[in-house]
Short mmCIF file of C-alpha atoms in Angstrom, two decimals:
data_model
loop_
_atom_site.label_atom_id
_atom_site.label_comp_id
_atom_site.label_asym_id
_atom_site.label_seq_id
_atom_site.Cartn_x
_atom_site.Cartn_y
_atom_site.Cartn_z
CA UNK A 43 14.59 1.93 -15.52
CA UNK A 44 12.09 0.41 -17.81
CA UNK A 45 8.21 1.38 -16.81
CA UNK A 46 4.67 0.12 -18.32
CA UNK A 47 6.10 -3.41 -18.68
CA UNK A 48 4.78 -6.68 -17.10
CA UNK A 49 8.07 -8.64 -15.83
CA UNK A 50 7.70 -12.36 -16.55
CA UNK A 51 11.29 -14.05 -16.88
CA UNK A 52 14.35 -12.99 -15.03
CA UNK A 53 17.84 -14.39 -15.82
CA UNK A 54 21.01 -14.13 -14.54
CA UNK A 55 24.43 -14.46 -17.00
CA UNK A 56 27.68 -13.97 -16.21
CA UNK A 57 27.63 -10.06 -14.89
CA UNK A 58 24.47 -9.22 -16.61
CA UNK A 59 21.02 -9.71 -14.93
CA UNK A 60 18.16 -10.23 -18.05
CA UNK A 61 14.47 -9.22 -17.38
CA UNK A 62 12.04 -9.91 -19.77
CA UNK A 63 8.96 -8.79 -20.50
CA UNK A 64 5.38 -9.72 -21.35
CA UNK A 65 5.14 -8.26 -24.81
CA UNK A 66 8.82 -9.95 -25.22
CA UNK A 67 11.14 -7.15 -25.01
CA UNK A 68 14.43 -7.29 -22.79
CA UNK A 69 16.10 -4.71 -20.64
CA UNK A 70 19.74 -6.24 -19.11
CA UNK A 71 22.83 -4.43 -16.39
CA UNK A 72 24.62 -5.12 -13.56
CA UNK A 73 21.47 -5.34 -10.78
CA UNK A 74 18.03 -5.75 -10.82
CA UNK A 75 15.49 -3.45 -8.22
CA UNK A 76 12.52 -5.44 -8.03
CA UNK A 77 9.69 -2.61 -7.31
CA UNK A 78 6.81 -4.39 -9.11
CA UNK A 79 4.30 -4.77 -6.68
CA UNK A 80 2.90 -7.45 -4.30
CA UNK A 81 2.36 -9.58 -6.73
CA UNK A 82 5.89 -9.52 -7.53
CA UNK A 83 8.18 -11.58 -10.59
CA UNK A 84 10.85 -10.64 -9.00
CA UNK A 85 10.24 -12.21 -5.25
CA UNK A 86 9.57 -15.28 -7.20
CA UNK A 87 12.86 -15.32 -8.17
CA UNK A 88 14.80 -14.34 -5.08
CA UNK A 89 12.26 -16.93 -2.92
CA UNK A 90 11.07 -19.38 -5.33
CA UNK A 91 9.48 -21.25 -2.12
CA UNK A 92 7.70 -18.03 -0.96
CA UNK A 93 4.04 -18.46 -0.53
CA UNK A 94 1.87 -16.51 -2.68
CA UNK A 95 0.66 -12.77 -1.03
CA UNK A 96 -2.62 -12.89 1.04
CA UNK A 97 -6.48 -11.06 0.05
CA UNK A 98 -7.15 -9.14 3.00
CA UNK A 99 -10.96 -8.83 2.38
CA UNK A 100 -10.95 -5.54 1.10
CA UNK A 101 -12.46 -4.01 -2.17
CA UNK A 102 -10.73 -0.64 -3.37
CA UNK A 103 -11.91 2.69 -5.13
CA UNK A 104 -11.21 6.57 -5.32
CA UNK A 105 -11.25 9.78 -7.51
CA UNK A 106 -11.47 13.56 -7.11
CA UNK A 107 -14.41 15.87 -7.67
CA UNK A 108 -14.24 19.24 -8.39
CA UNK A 109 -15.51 22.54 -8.04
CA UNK A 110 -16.91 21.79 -4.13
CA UNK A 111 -16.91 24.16 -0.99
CA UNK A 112 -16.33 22.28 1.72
CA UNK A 113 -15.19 23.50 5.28
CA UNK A 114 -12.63 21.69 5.67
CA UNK A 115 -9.19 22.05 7.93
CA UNK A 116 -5.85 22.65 6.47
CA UNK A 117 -3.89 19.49 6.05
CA UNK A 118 -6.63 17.52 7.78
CA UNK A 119 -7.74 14.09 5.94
CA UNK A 120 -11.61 13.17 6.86
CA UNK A 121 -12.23 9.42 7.99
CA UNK A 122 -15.87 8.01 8.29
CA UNK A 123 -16.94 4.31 9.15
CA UNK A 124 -20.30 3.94 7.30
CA UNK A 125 -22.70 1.20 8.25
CA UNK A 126 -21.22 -0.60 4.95
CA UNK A 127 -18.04 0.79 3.88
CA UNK A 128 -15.12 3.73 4.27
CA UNK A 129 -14.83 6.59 3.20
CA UNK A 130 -11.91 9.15 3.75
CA UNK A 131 -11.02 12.51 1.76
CA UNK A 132 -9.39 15.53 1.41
CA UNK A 133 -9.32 19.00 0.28
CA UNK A 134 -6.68 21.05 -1.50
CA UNK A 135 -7.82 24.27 -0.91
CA UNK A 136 -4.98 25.14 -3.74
CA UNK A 137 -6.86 23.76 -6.21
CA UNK A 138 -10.39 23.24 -4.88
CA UNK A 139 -10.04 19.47 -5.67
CA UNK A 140 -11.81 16.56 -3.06
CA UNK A 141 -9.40 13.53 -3.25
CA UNK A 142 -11.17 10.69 -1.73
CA UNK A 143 -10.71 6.80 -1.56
CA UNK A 144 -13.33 4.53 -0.29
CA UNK A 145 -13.22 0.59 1.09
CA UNK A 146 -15.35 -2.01 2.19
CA UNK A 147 -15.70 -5.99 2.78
CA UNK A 148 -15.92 -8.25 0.04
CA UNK A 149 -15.16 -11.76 1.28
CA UNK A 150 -15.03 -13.49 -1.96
CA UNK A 151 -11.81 -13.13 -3.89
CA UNK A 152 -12.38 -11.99 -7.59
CA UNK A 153 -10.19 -12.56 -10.43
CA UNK A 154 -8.44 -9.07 -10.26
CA UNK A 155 -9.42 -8.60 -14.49
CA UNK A 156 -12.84 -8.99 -13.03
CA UNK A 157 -13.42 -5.33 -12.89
CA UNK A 158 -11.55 -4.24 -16.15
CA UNK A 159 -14.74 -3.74 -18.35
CA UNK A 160 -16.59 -1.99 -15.09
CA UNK A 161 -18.05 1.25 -16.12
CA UNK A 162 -17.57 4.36 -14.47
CA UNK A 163 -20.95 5.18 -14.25
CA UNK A 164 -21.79 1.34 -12.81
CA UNK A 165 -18.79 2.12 -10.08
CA UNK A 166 -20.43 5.49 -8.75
CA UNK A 167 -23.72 3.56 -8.46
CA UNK A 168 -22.83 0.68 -6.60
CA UNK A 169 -20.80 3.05 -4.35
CA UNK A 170 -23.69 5.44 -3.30
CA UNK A 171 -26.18 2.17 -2.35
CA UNK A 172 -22.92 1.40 -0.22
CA UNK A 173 -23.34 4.78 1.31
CA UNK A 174 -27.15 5.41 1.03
CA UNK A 175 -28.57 6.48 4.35
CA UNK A 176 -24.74 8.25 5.39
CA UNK A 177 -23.35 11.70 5.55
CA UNK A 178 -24.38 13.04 2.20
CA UNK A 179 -21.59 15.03 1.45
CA UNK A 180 -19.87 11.45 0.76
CA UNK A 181 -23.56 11.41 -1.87
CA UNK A 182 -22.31 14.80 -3.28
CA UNK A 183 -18.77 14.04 -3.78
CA UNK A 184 -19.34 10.89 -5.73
CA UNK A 185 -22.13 11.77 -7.78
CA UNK A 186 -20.09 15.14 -8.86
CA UNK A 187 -16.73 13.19 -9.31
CA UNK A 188 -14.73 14.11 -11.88
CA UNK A 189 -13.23 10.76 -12.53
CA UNK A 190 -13.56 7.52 -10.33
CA UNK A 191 -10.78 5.05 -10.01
CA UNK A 192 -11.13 0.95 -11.13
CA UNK A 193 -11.23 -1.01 -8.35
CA UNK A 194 -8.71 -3.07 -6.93
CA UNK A 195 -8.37 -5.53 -4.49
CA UNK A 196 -5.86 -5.13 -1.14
CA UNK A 197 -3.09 -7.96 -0.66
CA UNK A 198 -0.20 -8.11 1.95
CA UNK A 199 2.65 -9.83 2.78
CA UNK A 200 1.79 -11.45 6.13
CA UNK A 201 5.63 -13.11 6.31
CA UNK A 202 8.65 -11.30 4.49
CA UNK A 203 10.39 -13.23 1.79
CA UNK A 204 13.40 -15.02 4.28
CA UNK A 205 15.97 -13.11 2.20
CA UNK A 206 15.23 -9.81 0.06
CA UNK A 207 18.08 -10.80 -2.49
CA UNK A 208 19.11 -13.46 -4.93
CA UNK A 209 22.75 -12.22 -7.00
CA UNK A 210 22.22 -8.98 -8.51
CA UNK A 211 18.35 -9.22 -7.97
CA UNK A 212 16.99 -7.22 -4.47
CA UNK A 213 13.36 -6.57 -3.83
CA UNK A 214 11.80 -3.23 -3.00
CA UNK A 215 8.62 -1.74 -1.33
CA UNK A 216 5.70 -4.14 -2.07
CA UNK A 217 7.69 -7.03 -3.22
CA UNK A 218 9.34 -7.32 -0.02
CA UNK A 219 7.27 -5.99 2.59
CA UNK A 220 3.77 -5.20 1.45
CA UNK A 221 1.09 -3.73 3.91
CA UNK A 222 -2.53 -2.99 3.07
CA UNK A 223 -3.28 0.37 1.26
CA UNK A 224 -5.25 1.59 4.81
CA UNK A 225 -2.13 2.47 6.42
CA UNK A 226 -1.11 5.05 4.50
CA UNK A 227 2.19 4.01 4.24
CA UNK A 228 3.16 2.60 1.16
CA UNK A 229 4.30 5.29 -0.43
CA UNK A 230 6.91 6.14 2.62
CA UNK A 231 8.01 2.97 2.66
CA UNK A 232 9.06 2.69 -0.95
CA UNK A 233 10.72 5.82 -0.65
CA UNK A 234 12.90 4.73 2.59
CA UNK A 235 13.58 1.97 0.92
CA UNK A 236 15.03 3.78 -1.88
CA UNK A 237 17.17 6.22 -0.39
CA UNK A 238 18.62 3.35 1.95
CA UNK A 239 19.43 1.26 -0.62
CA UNK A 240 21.13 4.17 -2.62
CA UNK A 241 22.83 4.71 0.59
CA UNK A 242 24.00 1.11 0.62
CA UNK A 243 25.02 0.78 -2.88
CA UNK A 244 27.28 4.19 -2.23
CA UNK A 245 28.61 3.16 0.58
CA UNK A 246 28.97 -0.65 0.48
CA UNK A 247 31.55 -1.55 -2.27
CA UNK A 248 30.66 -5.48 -2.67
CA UNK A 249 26.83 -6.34 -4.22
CA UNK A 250 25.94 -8.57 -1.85
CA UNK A 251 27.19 -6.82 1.57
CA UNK A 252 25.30 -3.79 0.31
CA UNK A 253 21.78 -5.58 -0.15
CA UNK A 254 22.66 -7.76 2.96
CA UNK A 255 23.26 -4.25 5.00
CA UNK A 256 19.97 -2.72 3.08
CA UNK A 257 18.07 -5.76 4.69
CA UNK A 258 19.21 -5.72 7.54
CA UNK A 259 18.39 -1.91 7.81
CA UNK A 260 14.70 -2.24 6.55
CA UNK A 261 13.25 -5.09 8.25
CA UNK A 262 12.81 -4.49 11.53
CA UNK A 263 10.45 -1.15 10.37
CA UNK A 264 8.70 -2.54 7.79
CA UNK A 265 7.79 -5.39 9.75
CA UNK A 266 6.44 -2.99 12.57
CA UNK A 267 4.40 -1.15 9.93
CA UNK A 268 2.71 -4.16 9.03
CA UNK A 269 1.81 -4.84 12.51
CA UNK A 270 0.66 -1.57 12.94
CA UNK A 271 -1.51 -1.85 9.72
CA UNK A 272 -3.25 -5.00 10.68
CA UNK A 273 -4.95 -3.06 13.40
CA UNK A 274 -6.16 -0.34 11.27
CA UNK A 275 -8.01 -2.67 8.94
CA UNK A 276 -9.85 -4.61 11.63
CA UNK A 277 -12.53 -1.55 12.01
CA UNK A 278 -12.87 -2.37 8.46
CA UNK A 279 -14.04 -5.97 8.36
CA UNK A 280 -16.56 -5.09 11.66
CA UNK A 281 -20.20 -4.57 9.74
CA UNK A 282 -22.52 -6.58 11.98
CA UNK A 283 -24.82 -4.13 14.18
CA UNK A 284 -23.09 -4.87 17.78
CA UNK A 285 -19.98 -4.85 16.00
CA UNK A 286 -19.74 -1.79 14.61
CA UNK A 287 -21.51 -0.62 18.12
CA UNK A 288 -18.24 -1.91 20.06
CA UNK A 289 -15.73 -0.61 17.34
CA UNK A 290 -17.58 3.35 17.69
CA UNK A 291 -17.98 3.39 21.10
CA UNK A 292 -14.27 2.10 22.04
CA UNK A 293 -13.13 4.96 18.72
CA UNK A 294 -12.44 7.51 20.64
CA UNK A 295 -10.34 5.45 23.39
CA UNK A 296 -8.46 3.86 20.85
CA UNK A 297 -7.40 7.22 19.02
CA UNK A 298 -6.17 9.21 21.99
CA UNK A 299 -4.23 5.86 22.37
CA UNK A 300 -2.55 5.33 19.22
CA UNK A 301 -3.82 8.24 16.95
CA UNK A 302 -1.87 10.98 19.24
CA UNK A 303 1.48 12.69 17.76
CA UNK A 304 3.32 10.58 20.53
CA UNK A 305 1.97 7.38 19.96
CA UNK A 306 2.93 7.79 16.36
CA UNK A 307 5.68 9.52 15.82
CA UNK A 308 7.79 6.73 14.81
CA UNK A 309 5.97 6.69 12.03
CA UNK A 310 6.58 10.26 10.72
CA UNK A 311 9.46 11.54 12.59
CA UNK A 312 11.65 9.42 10.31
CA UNK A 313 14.43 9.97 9.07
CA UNK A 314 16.87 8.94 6.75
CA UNK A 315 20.86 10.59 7.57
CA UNK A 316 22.08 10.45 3.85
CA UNK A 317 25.43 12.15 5.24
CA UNK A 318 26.36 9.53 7.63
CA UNK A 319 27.89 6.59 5.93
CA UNK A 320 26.43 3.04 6.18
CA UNK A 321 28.11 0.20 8.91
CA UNK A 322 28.39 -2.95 6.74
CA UNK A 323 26.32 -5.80 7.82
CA UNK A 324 28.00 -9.44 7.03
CA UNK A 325 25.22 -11.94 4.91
#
């Protein structure tokens, strides 16, 4: 596993697979597991016709603050649509730490080094104008932050690459199937993908019947999730007046709906059966 390297060049000889870095260093074996992002090397190679990823409109930021008493239930993360922007957190009443993350529209796409030389102090003041006039907890737990994050802009995968595999090179989590931040699922995903894929390669004795059978697999679910995750982000984009009228007053509708443990427990009641073995799927 090589980590904290930019991929740039990928090359396939003989039975080896070559990656090579930015900074010129190589790493070579047997397979390649593309995890490096949406903006992904690595798809590139598998889909060379692929289009490029897609903005979604939405600018990113977080931290944690410490040190804060806040009633708050157990397990329970906080959402709030401001007139301008999002903001959701959480509290570890382990460690008395608020995590929070925060987005909101920004039409224009920015070079994404645009925001390298941001301060942090210049971050937590264009964040509380976006939430001046709100709850001012969301006030207290930026201005007391303990650290803020850079920001970053959100990107999907509207389409899926038409195969998730080239030779020894598959794709993995964002560089096959990547879904906006808001969903709250990218992490999961990457994860299923990993331990069905280990599954595969276990199972599945020939290279390309096990990636073809991880595909297969993974598709179908990740494909929902994006679905699923286009509809949380339109609340987001909604900042005119009668707009964000409509999207409050239809909330609570909409979250009995598709917010209950029924509507979404396809989402968390998965699970992957590591014991039973996997059924070959032909390419």
């Amino acid at each position: 596993m090589t980590r904290g390297k930019r991929l740039q060049h990928i090359e396939v000889t003989g039975q080896d697979v070559v990656a090579t870095f930015q900074d010129s260093t190589s790493a070579s074996g047997n397979l390649l597991i593309g995890s490096d992002g949406v903006h992904s090397c690595a798809r590139q190679f598998v889909d060379p016709v692929f289009p490029e990823e897609v903005y979604t409109g939405l600018i990113n930021s977080g931290g944690y603050t410490s040190g804060m008493k806040l009633p708050s239930a157990p397990e329970t993360v906080q959402f709030v649509f401001g007139r301008r922007a999002f903001f959701g957190y959480h509290l570890n009443p382990a460690t008395g730490y608020v995590y929070w993350f925060t987005n909101w529209l920004h039409k224009q796409e920015t070079n994404r080094e645009a925001f390298v030389d941001m301060t942090d102090t210049r971050r937590r003041q264009e964040m509380l104008t976006k939430y001046a006039g709100e709850l001012p907890i969301i006030k207290e737990i930026i201005e007391k932050a303990d650290e803020t994050f850079p920001y970053f802009l959100s990107y999907t995968l509207p389409k899926q690459p038409r195969v998730w595999h080239r030779g020894p090179v598959v794709l993995l989590d964002d560089a096959a199937h990547a879904i906006s931040p808001s969903s709250g699922q990218g992490a999961s995903m990457a994860l299923e993908d990993a331990a069905i894929l280990a599954k595969c390669l276990r199972d599945v004795p020939d290279l390309e019947q096990a990636f073809t059978s991880y595909e297969h697999l993974r598709r179908e679910r990740t494909t929902k999730m994006y679905q699923m995750d286009v509809n949380g982000d339109r609340g987001k984009h909604q900042v005119k007046p009668l707009e964000v009228w409509l999207r409050d007053l239809t909330m609570p509708t909409f979250l009995k709906l598709f917010a209950s443990p029924k509507a979404s427990d396809w989402i968390y009641s998965y699970r992957v059966d590591w014991s039973t073995p996997v059924v070959t799927q032909d390419p």
